[in-house]
PDB file of C-alpha atoms in Angstrom:
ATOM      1  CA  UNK A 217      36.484  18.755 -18.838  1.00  0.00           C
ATOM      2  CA  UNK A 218      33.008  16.906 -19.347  1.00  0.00           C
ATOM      3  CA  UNK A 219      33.316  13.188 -19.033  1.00  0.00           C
ATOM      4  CA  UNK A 220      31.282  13.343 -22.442  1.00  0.00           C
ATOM      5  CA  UNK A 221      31.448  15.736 -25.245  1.00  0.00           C
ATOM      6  CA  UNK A 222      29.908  15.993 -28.396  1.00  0.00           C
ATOM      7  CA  UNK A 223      30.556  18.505 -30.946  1.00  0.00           C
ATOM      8  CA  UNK A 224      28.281  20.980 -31.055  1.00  0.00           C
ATOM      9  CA  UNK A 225      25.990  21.633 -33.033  1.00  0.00           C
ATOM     10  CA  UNK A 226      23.237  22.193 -34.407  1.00  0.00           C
ATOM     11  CA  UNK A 227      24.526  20.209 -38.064  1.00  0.00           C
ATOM     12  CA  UNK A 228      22.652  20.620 -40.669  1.00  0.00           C
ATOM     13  CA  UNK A 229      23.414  18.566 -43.642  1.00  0.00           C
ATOM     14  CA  UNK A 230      21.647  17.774 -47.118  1.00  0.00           C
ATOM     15  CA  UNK A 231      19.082  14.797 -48.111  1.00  0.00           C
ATOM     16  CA  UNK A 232      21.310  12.177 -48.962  1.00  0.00           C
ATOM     17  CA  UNK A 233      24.530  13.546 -47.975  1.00  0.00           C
ATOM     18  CA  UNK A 234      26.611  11.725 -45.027  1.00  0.00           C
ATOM     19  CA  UNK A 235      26.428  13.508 -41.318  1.00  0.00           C
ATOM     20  CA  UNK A 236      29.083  12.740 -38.414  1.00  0.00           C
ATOM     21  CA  UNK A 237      28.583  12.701 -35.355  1.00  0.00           C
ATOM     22  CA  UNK A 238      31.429  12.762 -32.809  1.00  0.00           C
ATOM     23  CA  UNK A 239      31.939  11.270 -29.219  1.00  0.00           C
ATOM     24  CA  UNK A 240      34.367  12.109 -27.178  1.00  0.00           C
ATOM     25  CA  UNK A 241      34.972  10.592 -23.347  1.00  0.00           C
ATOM     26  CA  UNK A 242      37.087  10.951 -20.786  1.00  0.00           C
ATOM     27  CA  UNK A 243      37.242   7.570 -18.692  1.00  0.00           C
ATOM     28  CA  UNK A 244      39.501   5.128 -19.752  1.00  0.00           C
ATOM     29  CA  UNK A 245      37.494   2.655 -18.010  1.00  0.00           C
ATOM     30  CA  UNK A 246      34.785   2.791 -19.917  1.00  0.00           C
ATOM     31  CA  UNK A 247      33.713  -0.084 -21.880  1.00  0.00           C
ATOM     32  CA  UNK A 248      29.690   0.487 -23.462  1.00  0.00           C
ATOM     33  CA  UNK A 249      28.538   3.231 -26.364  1.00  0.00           C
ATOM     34  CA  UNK A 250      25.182   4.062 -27.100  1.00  0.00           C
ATOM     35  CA  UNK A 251      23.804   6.426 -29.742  1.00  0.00           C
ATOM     36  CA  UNK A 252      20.381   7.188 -28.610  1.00  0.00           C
ATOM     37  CA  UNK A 253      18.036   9.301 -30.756  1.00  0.00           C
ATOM     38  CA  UNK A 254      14.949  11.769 -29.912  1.00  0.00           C
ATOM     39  CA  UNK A 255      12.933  13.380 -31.219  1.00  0.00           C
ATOM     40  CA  UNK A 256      11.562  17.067 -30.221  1.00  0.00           C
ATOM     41  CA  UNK A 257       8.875  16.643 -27.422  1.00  0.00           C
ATOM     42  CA  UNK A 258       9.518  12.245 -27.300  1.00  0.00           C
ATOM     43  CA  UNK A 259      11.939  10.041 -25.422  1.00  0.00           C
ATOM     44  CA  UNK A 260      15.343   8.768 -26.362  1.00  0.00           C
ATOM     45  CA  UNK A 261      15.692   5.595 -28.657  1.00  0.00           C
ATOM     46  CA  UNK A 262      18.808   3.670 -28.500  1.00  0.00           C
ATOM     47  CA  UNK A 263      19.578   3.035 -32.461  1.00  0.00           C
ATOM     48  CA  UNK A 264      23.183   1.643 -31.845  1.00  0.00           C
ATOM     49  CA  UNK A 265      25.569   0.371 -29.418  1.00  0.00           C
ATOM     50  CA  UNK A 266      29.017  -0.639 -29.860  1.00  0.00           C
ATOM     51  CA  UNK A 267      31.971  -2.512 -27.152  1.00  0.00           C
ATOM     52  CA  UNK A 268      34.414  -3.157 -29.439  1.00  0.00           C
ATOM     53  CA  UNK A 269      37.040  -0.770 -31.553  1.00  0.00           C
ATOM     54  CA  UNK A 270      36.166  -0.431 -35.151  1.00  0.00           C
ATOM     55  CA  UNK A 271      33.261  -0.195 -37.222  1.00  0.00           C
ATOM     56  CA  UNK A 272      29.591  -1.550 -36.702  1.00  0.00           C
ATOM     57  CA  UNK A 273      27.151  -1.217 -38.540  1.00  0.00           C
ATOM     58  CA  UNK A 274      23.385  -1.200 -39.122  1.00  0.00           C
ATOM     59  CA  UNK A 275      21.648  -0.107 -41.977  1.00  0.00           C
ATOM     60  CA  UNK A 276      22.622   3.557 -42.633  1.00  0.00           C
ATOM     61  CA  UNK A 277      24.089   3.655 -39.143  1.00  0.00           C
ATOM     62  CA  UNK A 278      27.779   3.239 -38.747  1.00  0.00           C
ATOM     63  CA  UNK A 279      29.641   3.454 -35.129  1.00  0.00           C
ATOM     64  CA  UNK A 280      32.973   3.543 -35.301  1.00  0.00           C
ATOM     65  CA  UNK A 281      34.636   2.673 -31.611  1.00  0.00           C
ATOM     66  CA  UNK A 282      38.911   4.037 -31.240  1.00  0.00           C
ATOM     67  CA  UNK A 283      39.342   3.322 -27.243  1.00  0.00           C
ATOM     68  CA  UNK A 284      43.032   4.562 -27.713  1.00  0.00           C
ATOM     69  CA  UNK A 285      41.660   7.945 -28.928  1.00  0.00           C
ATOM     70  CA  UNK A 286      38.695   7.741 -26.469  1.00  0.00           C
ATOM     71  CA  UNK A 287      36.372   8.903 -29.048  1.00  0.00           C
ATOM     72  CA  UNK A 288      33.139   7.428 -30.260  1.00  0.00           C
ATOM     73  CA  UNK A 289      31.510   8.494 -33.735  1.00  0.00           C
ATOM     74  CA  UNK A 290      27.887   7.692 -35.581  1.00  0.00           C
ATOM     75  CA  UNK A 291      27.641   8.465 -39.557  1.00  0.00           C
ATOM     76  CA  UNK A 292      24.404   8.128 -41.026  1.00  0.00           C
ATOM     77  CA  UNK A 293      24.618   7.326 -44.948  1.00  0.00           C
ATOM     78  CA  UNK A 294      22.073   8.986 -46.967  1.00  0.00           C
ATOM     79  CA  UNK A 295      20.389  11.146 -44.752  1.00  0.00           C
ATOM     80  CA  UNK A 296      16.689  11.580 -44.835  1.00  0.00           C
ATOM     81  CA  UNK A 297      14.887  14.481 -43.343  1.00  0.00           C
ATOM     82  CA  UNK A 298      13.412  12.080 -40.742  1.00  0.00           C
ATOM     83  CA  UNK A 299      16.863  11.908 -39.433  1.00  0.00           C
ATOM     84  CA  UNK A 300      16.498  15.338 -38.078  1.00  0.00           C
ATOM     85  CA  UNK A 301      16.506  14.742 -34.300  1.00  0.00           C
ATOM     86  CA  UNK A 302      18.870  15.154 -31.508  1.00  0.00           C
ATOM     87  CA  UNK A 303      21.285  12.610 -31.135  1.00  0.00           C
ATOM     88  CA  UNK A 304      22.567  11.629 -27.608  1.00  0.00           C
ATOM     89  CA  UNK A 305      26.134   9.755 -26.753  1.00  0.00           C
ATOM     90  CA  UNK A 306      26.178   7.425 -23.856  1.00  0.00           C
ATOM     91  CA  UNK A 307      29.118   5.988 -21.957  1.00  0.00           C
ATOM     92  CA  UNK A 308      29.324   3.348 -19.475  1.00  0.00           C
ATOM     93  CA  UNK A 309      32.830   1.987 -17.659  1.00  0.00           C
ATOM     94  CA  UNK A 310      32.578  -1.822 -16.532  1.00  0.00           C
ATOM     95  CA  UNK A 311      30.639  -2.298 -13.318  1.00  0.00           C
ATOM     96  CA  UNK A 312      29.072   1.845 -13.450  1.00  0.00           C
ATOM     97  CA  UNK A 313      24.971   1.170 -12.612  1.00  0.00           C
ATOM     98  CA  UNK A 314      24.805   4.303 -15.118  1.00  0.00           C
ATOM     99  CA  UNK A 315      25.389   5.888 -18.420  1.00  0.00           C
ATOM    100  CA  UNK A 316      26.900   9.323 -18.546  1.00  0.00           C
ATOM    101  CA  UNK A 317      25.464  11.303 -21.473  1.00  0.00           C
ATOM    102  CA  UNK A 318      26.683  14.034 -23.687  1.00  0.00           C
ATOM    103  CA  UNK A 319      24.733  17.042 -24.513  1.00  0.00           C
ATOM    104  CA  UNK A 320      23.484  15.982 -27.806  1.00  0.00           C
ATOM    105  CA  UNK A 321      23.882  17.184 -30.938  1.00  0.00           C
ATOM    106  CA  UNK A 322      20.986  18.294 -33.257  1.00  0.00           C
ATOM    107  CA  UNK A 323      21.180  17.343 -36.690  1.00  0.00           C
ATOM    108  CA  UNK A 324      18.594  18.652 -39.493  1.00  0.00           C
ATOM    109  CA  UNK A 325      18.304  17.453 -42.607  1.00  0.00           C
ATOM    110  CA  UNK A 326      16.965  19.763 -45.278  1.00  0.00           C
ATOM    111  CA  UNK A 327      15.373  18.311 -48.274  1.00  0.00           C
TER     112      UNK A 327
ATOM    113  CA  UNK B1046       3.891   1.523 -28.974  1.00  0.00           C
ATOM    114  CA  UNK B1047       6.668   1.847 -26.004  1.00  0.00           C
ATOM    115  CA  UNK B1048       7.931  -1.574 -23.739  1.00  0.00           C
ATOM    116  CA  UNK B1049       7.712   0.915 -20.811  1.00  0.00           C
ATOM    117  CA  UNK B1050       4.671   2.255 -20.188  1.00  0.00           C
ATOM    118  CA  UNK B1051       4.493   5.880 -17.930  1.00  0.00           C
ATOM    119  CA  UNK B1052       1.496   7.698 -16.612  1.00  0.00           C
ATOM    120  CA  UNK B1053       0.138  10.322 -16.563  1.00  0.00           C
ATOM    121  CA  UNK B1054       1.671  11.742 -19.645  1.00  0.00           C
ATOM    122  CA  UNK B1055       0.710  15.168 -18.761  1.00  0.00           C
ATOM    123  CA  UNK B1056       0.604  16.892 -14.777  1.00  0.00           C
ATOM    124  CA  UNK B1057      -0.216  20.083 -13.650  1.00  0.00           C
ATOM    125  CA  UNK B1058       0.084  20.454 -10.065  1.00  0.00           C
ATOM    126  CA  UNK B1059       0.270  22.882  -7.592  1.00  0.00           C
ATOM    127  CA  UNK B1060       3.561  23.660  -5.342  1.00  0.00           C
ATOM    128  CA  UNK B1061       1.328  22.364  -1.770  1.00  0.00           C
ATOM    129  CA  UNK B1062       0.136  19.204  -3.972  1.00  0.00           C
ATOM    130  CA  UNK B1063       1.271  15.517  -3.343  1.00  0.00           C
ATOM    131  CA  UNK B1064       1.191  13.318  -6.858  1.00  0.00           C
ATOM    132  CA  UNK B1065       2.524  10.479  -7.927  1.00  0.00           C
ATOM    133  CA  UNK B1066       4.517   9.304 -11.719  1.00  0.00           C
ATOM    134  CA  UNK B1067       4.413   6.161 -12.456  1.00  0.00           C
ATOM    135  CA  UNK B1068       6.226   3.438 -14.466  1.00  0.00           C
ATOM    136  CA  UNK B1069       5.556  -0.301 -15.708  1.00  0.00           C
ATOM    137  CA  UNK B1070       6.970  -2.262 -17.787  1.00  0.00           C
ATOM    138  CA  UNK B1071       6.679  -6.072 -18.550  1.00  0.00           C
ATOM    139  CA  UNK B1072       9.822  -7.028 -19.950  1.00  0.00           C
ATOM    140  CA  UNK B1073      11.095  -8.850 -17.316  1.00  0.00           C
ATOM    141  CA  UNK B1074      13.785  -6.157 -16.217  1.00  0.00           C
ATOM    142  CA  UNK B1075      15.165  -5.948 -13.241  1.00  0.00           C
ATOM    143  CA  UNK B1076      16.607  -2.536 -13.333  1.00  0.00           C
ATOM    144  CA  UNK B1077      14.576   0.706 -13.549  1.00  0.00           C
ATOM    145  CA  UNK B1078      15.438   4.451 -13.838  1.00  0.00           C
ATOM    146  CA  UNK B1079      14.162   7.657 -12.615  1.00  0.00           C
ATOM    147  CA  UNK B1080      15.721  10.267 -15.056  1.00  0.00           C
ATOM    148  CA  UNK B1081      14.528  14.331 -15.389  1.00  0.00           C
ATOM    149  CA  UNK B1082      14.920  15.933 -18.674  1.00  0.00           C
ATOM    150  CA  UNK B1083      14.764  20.030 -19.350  1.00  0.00           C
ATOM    151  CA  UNK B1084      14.972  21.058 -22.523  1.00  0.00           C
ATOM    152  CA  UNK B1085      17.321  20.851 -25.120  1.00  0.00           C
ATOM    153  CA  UNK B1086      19.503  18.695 -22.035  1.00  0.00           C
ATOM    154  CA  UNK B1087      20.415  15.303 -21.880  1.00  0.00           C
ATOM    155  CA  UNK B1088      18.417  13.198 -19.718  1.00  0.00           C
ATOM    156  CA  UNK B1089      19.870  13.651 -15.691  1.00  0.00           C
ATOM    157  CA  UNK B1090      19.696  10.319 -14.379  1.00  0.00           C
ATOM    158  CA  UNK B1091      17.737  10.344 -10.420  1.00  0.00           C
ATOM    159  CA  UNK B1092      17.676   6.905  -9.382  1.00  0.00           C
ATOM    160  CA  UNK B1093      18.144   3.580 -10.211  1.00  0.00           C
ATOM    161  CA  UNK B1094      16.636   0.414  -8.445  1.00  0.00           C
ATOM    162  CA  UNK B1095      18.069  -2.547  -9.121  1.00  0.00           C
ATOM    163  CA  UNK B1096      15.815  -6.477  -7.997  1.00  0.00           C
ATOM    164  CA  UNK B1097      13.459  -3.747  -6.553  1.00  0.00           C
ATOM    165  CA  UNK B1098      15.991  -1.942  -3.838  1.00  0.00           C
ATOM    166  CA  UNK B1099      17.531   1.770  -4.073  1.00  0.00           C
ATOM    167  CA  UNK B1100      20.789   1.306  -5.916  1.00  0.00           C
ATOM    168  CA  UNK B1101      21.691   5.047  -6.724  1.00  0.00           C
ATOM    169  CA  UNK B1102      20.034   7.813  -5.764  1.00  0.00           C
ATOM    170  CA  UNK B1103      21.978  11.028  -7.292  1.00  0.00           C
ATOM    171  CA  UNK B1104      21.633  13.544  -4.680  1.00  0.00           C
ATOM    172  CA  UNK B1105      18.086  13.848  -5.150  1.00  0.00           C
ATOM    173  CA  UNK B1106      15.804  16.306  -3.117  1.00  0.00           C
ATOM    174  CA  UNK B1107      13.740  14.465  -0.373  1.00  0.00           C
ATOM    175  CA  UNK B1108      10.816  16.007  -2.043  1.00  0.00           C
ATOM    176  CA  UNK B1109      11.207  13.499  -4.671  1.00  0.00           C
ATOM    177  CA  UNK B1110      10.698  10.098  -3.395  1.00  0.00           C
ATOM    178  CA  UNK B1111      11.168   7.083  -5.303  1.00  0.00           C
ATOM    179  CA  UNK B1112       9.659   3.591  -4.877  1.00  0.00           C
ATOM    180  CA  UNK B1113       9.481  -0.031  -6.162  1.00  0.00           C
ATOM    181  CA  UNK B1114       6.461  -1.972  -5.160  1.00  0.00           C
ATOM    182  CA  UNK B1115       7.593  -5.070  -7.342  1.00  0.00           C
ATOM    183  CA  UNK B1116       9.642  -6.299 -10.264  1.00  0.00           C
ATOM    184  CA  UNK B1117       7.748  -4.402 -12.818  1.00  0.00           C
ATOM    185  CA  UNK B1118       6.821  -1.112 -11.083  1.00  0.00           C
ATOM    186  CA  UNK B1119       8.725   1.828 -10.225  1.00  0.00           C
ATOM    187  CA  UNK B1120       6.581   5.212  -8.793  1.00  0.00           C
ATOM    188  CA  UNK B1121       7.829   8.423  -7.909  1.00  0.00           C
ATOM    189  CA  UNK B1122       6.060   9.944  -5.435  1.00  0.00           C
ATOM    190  CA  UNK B1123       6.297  14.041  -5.391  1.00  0.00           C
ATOM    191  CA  UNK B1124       5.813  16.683  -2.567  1.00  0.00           C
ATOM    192  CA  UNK B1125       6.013  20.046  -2.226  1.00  0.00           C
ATOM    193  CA  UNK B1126       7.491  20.775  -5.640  1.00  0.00           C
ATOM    194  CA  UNK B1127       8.889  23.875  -6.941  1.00  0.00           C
ATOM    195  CA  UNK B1128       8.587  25.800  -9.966  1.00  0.00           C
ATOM    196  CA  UNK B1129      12.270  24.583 -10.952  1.00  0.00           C
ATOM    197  CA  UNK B1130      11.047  20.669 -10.961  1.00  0.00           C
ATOM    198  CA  UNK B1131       8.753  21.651 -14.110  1.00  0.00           C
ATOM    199  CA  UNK B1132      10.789  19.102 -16.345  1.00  0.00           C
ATOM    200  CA  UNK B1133       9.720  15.737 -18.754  1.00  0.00           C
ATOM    201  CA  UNK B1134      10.486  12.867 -16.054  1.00  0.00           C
ATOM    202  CA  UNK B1135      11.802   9.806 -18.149  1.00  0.00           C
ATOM    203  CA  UNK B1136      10.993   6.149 -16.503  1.00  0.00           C
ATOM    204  CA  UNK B1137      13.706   3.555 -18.586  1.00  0.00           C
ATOM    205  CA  UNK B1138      14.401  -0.178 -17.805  1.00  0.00           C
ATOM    206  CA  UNK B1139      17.237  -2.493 -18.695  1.00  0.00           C
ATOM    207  CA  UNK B1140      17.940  -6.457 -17.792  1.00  0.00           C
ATOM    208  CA  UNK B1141      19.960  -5.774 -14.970  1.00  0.00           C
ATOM    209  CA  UNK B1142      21.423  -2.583 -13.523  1.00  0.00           C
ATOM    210  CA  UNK B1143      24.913  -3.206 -15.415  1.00  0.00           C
ATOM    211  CA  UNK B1144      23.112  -4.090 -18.397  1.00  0.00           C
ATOM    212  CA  UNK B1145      22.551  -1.106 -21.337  1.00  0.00           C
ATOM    213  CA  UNK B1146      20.551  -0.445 -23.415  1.00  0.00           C
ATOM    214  CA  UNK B1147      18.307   0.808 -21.560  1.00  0.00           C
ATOM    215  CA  UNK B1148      14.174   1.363 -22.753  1.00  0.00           C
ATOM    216  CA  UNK B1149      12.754   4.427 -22.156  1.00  0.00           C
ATOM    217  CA  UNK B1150       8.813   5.539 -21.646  1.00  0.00           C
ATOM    218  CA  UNK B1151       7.232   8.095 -23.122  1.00  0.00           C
ATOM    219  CA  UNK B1152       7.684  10.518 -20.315  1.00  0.00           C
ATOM    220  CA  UNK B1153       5.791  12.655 -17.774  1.00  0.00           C
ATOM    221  CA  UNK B1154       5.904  16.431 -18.613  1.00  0.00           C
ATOM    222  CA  UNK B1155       5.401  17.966 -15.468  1.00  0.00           C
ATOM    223  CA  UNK B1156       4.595  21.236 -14.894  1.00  0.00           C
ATOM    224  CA  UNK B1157       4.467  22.940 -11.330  1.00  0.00           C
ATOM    225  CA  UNK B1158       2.584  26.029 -10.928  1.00  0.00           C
TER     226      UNK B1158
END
């Protein structure tokens, strides 16, 4: 079992519709979540984080947190084609000097 | 415009060559990453220096060779590449090693001939 999965992809979801992302980890320990973006050919962008269960959010972004469940999930509201990128989950236990990643997932949106 | 600044952005180099990557950045950080990315992979984290000394170093090949001259700079020195090392190389930096999120550069794609 990967310490991180994501469900594969690629999505592909309408302008304006709602896409969900899913995080899965493995460590019980771990206690950081990062949803990084990037685009084809340019470097990953962290566009959330979340430590706590439940819901934060940011704009379109929403991370929801369920330790319990061990899963880790990103919805973007109203999707815009500028969305399209591959999106990258990152999980860190307390004290780890590193992030494991998941594979990513690649999302288009079609207009 | 990126907080972590990595040059050259592009290097072709032979497999005999010796070249150098490097990485600033001015945010005060004290943590900085070495990671290699192929495509359509998640970035593969190489090293991590943390108040300028070697904290992880993920089985890395000794052709690779990383090093922190001060706060704010992190190199990677390369030797005797092969063909397989042909990857983007990602410099990021975060406050402190146990810190995220972490700020990436732009990248190095590397290319070895």
């Amino acid at each position: 079992q990967k310490e991180v999965e994501q469900n594969s992809g690629p999505l592909s979801v309408p302008e304006g519709a709602i896409a969900s992302l899913n995080c899965t980890y493995s460590d019980r320990g771990s206690q950081s979540f990062f949803w990084y973006r990037q685009y084809s050919g340019k470097s990953p962008e962290l566009i959330m984080s979340i430590y706590s269960n439940g819901d934060k959010e940011d704009g379109r972004f929403t991370a929801q947190l369920n330790k319990a469940s061990q899963y880790v999930s990103l919805l973007i509201r109203d999707s815009q084609p500028s969305d399209s990128a591959t999106y990258l989950c990152a999980v860190k236990a307390t004290n780890a000097g590193k992030s494991t990643f998941g594979d990513g997932t690649t999302l288009t949106v079609k207009p | 415009d990126t907080e972590v600044t990595q040059t050259p952005k592009h290097l072709v180099m032979g497999m005999t060559n010796k070249k150098s990557l490097k990485c600033e950045q001015h945010m005060g950080h004290r943590a900085m990453y070495w990671y290699k990315q192929k495509a359509k992979k998640p970035p593969e984290l190489m090293f991590v220096y943390s108040y300028e000394k070697l904290s992880i170093n993920e089985s890395v090949p000794s052709r690779f060779s990383p090093e922190c001259p001060n706060s704010s700079l992190l190199n990677l020195h390369l030797h005797a590449l092969q063909p397989e090392d042909s990857a983007l190389y990602l410099c990021a930096s975060s406050p402190r090693r146990d810190d995220q999120p972490q700020h990436f550069g732009d990248g190095t794609r590397l290319s070895i001939l």
